[in-house]
């Protein structure tokens, strides 16, 4: 019989498709498991592609520290104060060039800029997110990167550039994870074009939404953000467990001492993880933490 592993010092988990159920909620079982490991001295850190505005409903799940690594590693957000503790993103000049090159390469591409203090969408960007003011869709995104158009102050750095492929079957809403689309020929062609256009100026992250390319500055990744957080706490990688489901989680799982993929994860995660656990619908993260607590 294999002896269960002891508890880690930190648990880092993705949200959509990993910890959250298909309806975007956190089950009572998962809430209880997170509280229990924190009571046992383990820090729990959410590491997600979500922007800050999609995190408010999770404030009661982040423990005493109250922070979330969000925007794919571009920011560390303090839920209690509604402020960013860390911000990493694109240089404006680089981003202006990337946007122009994408316009030239993909006819009718829809773009969005995600800053920690709010988004800007092309007027024709798919409108699947409720509650956003019309003003965020007012002008093409490059207008907000034009220094002459900035009347007062300097805008917050852009943490993420979103590009939506033209045509049907697009999804940009929180929690709309469609794993089968990773192998879709049209999507792969779109992703290949985007990669070719941006080159080394950005890297493409895939978190599961159909037809959506998520571009981050070269140094912005989930694993680098997690490594900075752990260094701040004096925690080594070998004392970290990470959980994920999509290719943008893979480097984080490889960096951690023990990387877990949920059962219905992308094939790249299933191949690269140390352990495969139950799906989000089956509370796989919670079951893993419960088993670890029983072994203490």
Coordinates of C-alpha atoms in Angstrom, one line a residue:
X1 CA 0.0 0.0 0.0
X2 CA 1.3 3.5 -0.9
X3 CA 1.6 5.9 2.0
X4 CA -0.3 9.1 1.3
X5 CA 1.8 12.2 0.8
X6 CA 2.0 14.6 3.7
X7 CA 0.4 18.0 3.4
X8 CA 2.1 20.6 1.3
X9 CA 2.8 24.1 2.6
X10 CA 0.8 25.7 -0.3
X11 CA -2.0 24.5 -2.6
X12 CA -2.2 26.5 -5.9
X13 CA -5.4 25.8 -7.9
X14 CA -6.9 27.0 -11.1
X15 CA -10.6 27.9 -11.0
X16 CA -12.7 27.2 -14.1
X17 CA -12.8 23.6 -15.0
X18 CA -10.6 22.6 -12.0
X19 CA -12.1 23.9 -8.7
X20 CA -15.4 25.4 -9.8
X21 CA -18.3 23.2 -10.8
X22 CA -19.7 23.5 -14.4
X23 CA -22.1 26.2 -13.2
X24 CA -19.2 28.3 -11.9
X25 CA -19.9 27.7 -8.2
X26 CA -17.8 26.3 -5.4
X27 CA -19.4 23.3 -3.8
X28 CA -19.9 23.1 -0.1
X29 CA -17.6 20.1 0.0
X30 CA -14.8 22.1 -1.7
X31 CA -15.4 25.0 0.6
X32 CA -15.1 22.8 3.6
X33 CA -11.9 21.1 2.3
X34 CA -10.3 24.5 1.6
X35 CA -11.1 25.7 5.2
X36 CA -9.8 22.4 6.6
X37 CA -6.4 22.6 4.9
X38 CA -6.0 26.2 5.9
X39 CA -6.8 25.4 9.5
X40 CA -4.1 22.8 9.2
X41 CA -1.6 25.5 8.2
X42 CA -1.7 25.2 4.4
X43 CA -2.0 28.3 2.3
X44 CA -4.5 28.1 -0.5
X45 CA -3.9 30.3 -3.5
X46 CA -6.1 30.7 -6.6
X47 CA -4.2 31.1 -9.8
X48 CA -6.6 31.9 -12.6
X49 CA -7.0 33.5 -16.1
X50 CA -10.0 35.4 -14.8
X51 CA -9.8 39.2 -14.5
X52 CA -10.5 40.8 -11.1
X53 CA -14.1 41.6 -11.9
X54 CA -14.9 37.9 -12.0
X55 CA -13.5 37.2 -8.5
X56 CA -15.9 38.9 -6.1
X57 CA -18.0 35.9 -5.5
X58 CA -15.0 33.9 -4.3
X59 CA -13.9 36.2 -1.6
X60 CA -15.0 33.8 1.2
X61 CA -12.8 31.0 -0.3
X62 CA -9.4 32.7 -0.3
X63 CA -8.6 32.3 3.4
X64 CA -6.9 34.9 5.6
X65 CA -4.5 36.3 3.0
X66 CA -7.3 37.4 0.6
X67 CA -5.2 37.4 -2.6
X68 CA -5.7 35.8 -6.0
X69 CA -3.2 35.5 -8.8
X70 CA -5.3 36.5 -11.8
X71 CA -5.2 37.5 -15.5
X72 CA -3.0 34.4 -16.1
X73 CA -0.3 35.7 -13.8
X74 CA -0.4 39.4 -14.8
X75 CA -1.7 40.6 -11.4
X76 CA -2.0 39.7 -7.8
X77 CA -5.4 41.0 -6.6
X78 CA -6.4 41.8 -3.0
X79 CA -10.1 41.0 -2.7
X80 CA -10.5 42.8 0.6
X81 CA -9.3 46.2 -0.7
X82 CA -10.1 45.8 -4.4
X83 CA -6.6 46.8 -5.4
X84 CA -3.7 45.2 -7.3
X85 CA -0.6 44.3 -5.3
X86 CA 1.4 43.3 -8.4
X87 CA 0.9 44.2 -12.0
X88 CA 2.8 42.9 -15.0
X89 CA 1.9 43.5 -18.6
X90 CA 2.8 44.7 -22.1
X91 CA 4.8 47.7 -23.0
X92 CA 2.4 50.1 -24.9
X93 CA 4.6 50.4 -27.9
X94 CA 4.9 46.7 -28.3
X95 CA 1.2 46.2 -27.9
X96 CA 0.3 48.8 -30.4
X97 CA 2.4 47.0 -33.0
X98 CA 0.9 43.6 -32.1
X99 CA -2.6 44.9 -32.5
X100 CA -1.8 46.4 -35.9
X101 CA -0.2 43.2 -37.1
X102 CA -3.2 41.1 -35.9
X103 CA -5.6 43.5 -37.8
X104 CA -3.6 43.0 -40.9
X105 CA -3.4 39.2 -40.6
X106 CA -6.9 38.3 -39.5
X107 CA -9.8 40.1 -41.2
X108 CA -12.6 41.1 -38.8
X109 CA -10.7 39.8 -35.7
X110 CA -12.2 41.1 -32.5
X111 CA -9.8 42.3 -29.8
X112 CA -10.0 43.2 -26.2
X113 CA -7.6 44.6 -23.7
X114 CA -7.7 43.4 -20.1
X115 CA -6.3 45.7 -17.5
X116 CA -6.6 45.0 -13.8
X117 CA -8.9 48.0 -13.5
X118 CA -11.2 47.1 -16.3
X119 CA -11.4 46.0 -20.0
X120 CA -11.7 47.7 -23.3
X121 CA -13.5 45.8 -26.2
X122 CA -13.7 46.4 -29.9
X123 CA -17.3 47.5 -30.7
X124 CA -17.8 44.2 -32.5
X125 CA -16.4 42.0 -29.8
X126 CA -18.9 39.3 -28.7
X127 CA -21.1 40.6 -25.9
X128 CA -21.5 37.5 -23.7
X129 CA -20.6 39.1 -20.3
X130 CA -23.5 40.7 -18.4
X131 CA -23.2 43.9 -16.4
X132 CA -20.6 45.7 -18.5
X133 CA -21.3 49.4 -19.4
X134 CA -21.6 50.2 -23.1
X135 CA -18.6 52.4 -22.8
X136 CA -16.2 49.5 -22.8
X137 CA -17.2 48.7 -26.4
X138 CA -17.1 52.3 -27.5
X139 CA -14.0 52.4 -29.7
X140 CA -11.4 50.0 -31.3
X141 CA -8.9 49.0 -28.7
X142 CA -5.9 50.7 -30.3
X143 CA -7.6 54.0 -29.5
X144 CA -6.9 53.5 -25.8
X145 CA -3.2 52.8 -26.6
X146 CA -2.8 56.1 -28.4
X147 CA -0.9 58.5 -26.2
X148 CA -2.7 61.5 -27.8
X149 CA -6.0 60.0 -26.7
X150 CA -5.1 59.7 -23.1
X151 CA -6.3 63.0 -21.5
X152 CA -5.3 62.5 -17.9
X153 CA -2.9 60.2 -16.3
X154 CA -1.4 57.0 -17.6
X155 CA -3.7 54.0 -18.1
X156 CA -3.0 50.8 -16.2
X157 CA -0.7 48.3 -18.0
X158 CA -2.5 45.8 -20.3
X159 CA -2.2 42.4 -18.6
X160 CA -3.8 40.4 -21.4
X161 CA -4.8 40.9 -25.0
X162 CA -7.8 38.8 -26.2
X163 CA -8.3 37.9 -29.8
X164 CA -11.5 36.2 -30.9
X165 CA -11.6 34.4 -34.2
X166 CA -14.2 35.6 -36.7
X167 CA -17.3 33.5 -37.2
X168 CA -19.7 31.4 -35.0
X169 CA -18.9 29.2 -32.1
X170 CA -17.1 31.8 -30.1
X171 CA -17.3 32.1 -26.3
X172 CA -15.8 34.6 -24.0
X173 CA -18.0 34.3 -20.9
X174 CA -16.5 33.1 -17.5
X175 CA -16.7 29.4 -17.1
X176 CA -17.4 28.6 -20.7
X177 CA -14.8 25.9 -21.0
X178 CA -15.2 23.7 -24.1
X179 CA -12.4 21.2 -24.1
X180 CA -13.2 19.6 -27.4
X181 CA -12.5 22.9 -29.2
X182 CA -8.7 22.5 -28.5
X183 CA -8.6 20.1 -31.4
X184 CA -11.0 22.0 -33.7
X185 CA -9.3 22.6 -37.1
X186 CA -10.6 26.2 -37.5
X187 CA -9.4 27.1 -34.0
X188 CA -6.0 25.5 -34.5
X189 CA -5.6 27.4 -37.8
X190 CA -6.5 30.6 -36.0
X191 CA -4.1 29.9 -33.1
X192 CA -1.3 29.1 -35.6
X193 CA -1.9 32.5 -37.4
X194 CA -1.8 34.4 -34.1
X195 CA 1.4 32.6 -33.0
X196 CA 3.0 33.5 -36.3
X197 CA 2.0 37.1 -36.0
X198 CA 3.1 37.8 -32.5
X199 CA 6.3 35.7 -32.5
X200 CA 8.4 36.3 -29.4
X201 CA 6.5 39.5 -28.5
X202 CA 3.8 37.5 -26.6
X203 CA 2.8 34.0 -25.7
X204 CA -0.5 32.3 -26.4
X205 CA -2.3 30.8 -23.5
X206 CA -5.4 28.6 -23.9
X207 CA -7.7 28.4 -21.0
X208 CA -10.6 26.6 -22.8
X209 CA -13.0 29.2 -24.2
X210 CA -13.9 28.4 -27.8
X211 CA -12.2 30.6 -30.4
X212 CA -10.4 32.7 -27.9
X213 CA -6.7 33.4 -28.0
X214 CA -5.3 34.9 -24.8
X215 CA -2.0 36.7 -25.3
X216 CA 0.3 37.6 -22.4
X217 CA 3.6 39.4 -22.2
X218 CA 6.5 37.0 -22.6
X219 CA 7.4 37.0 -18.9
X220 CA 3.7 36.7 -17.7
X221 CA 2.8 33.1 -16.8
X222 CA 1.0 31.3 -14.0
X223 CA 4.1 29.5 -12.9
X224 CA 6.2 32.7 -12.7
X225 CA 3.5 34.4 -10.6
X226 CA 3.2 31.4 -8.3
X227 CA 7.0 31.2 -7.9
X228 CA 7.1 34.9 -6.9
X229 CA 4.4 34.4 -4.3
X230 CA 6.1 31.4 -2.9
X231 CA 9.5 33.2 -2.7
X232 CA 7.7 35.9 -0.8
X233 CA 6.6 33.3 1.8
X234 CA 9.8 31.3 1.8
X235 CA 8.1 28.2 0.3
X236 CA 10.1 25.9 -2.0
X237 CA 8.5 24.5 -5.1
X238 CA 8.7 21.0 -3.6
X239 CA 6.3 22.1 -0.9
X240 CA 3.6 23.1 -3.4
X241 CA 0.7 21.2 -4.9
X242 CA -0.8 22.6 -8.0
X243 CA -4.1 21.7 -9.7
X244 CA -5.2 22.5 -13.2
X245 CA -7.1 21.5 -16.4
X246 CA -5.9 23.5 -19.4
X247 CA -2.6 24.1 -21.3
X248 CA -2.1 27.4 -19.5
X249 CA -1.8 25.4 -16.3
X250 CA 0.9 23.0 -17.5
X251 CA 4.0 25.0 -16.6
X252 CA 2.5 25.6 -13.1
X253 CA 1.9 21.9 -12.6
X254 CA 5.5 21.2 -13.7
X255 CA 7.0 23.8 -11.5
X256 CA 5.2 22.6 -8.4
X257 CA 6.5 19.7 -6.4
X258 CA 3.3 17.8 -7.2
X259 CA 1.1 18.6 -10.2
X260 CA -2.5 17.4 -10.3
X261 CA -4.7 17.3 -13.4
X262 CA -8.5 16.8 -13.1
X263 CA -9.9 13.8 -14.8
X264 CA -11.4 15.6 -17.8
X265 CA -8.4 17.9 -18.3
X266 CA -6.8 18.7 -21.7
X267 CA -4.7 15.8 -22.9
X268 CA -1.5 17.8 -22.4
X269 CA -2.3 18.1 -18.7
X270 CA -3.2 14.4 -18.4
X271 CA 0.2 13.5 -19.9
X272 CA 2.2 16.0 -17.9
X273 CA 0.7 15.7 -14.5
X274 CA 2.1 13.7 -11.6
X275 CA -1.4 12.7 -10.4
X276 CA -4.8 12.6 -12.1
X277 CA -7.7 13.4 -9.7
X278 CA -11.5 13.5 -10.0
X279 CA -13.1 16.2 -12.1
X280 CA -14.5 19.5 -10.8
X281 CA -18.0 18.1 -11.0
X282 CA -16.8 15.2 -8.7
X283 CA -15.0 17.6 -6.3
X284 CA -11.6 16.1 -7.3
X285 CA -9.6 18.8 -5.6
X286 CA -11.6 18.5 -2.4
X287 CA -11.3 14.7 -2.4
X288 CA -7.5 15.0 -2.8
X289 CA -7.2 17.4 0.1
X290 CA -9.5 15.3 2.3
X291 CA -7.3 12.3 1.7
X292 CA -4.2 14.2 2.6
X293 CA -5.7 15.5 5.8
X294 CA -6.7 12.0 6.9
X295 CA -3.1 10.9 6.4
X296 CA -1.7 13.5 8.9

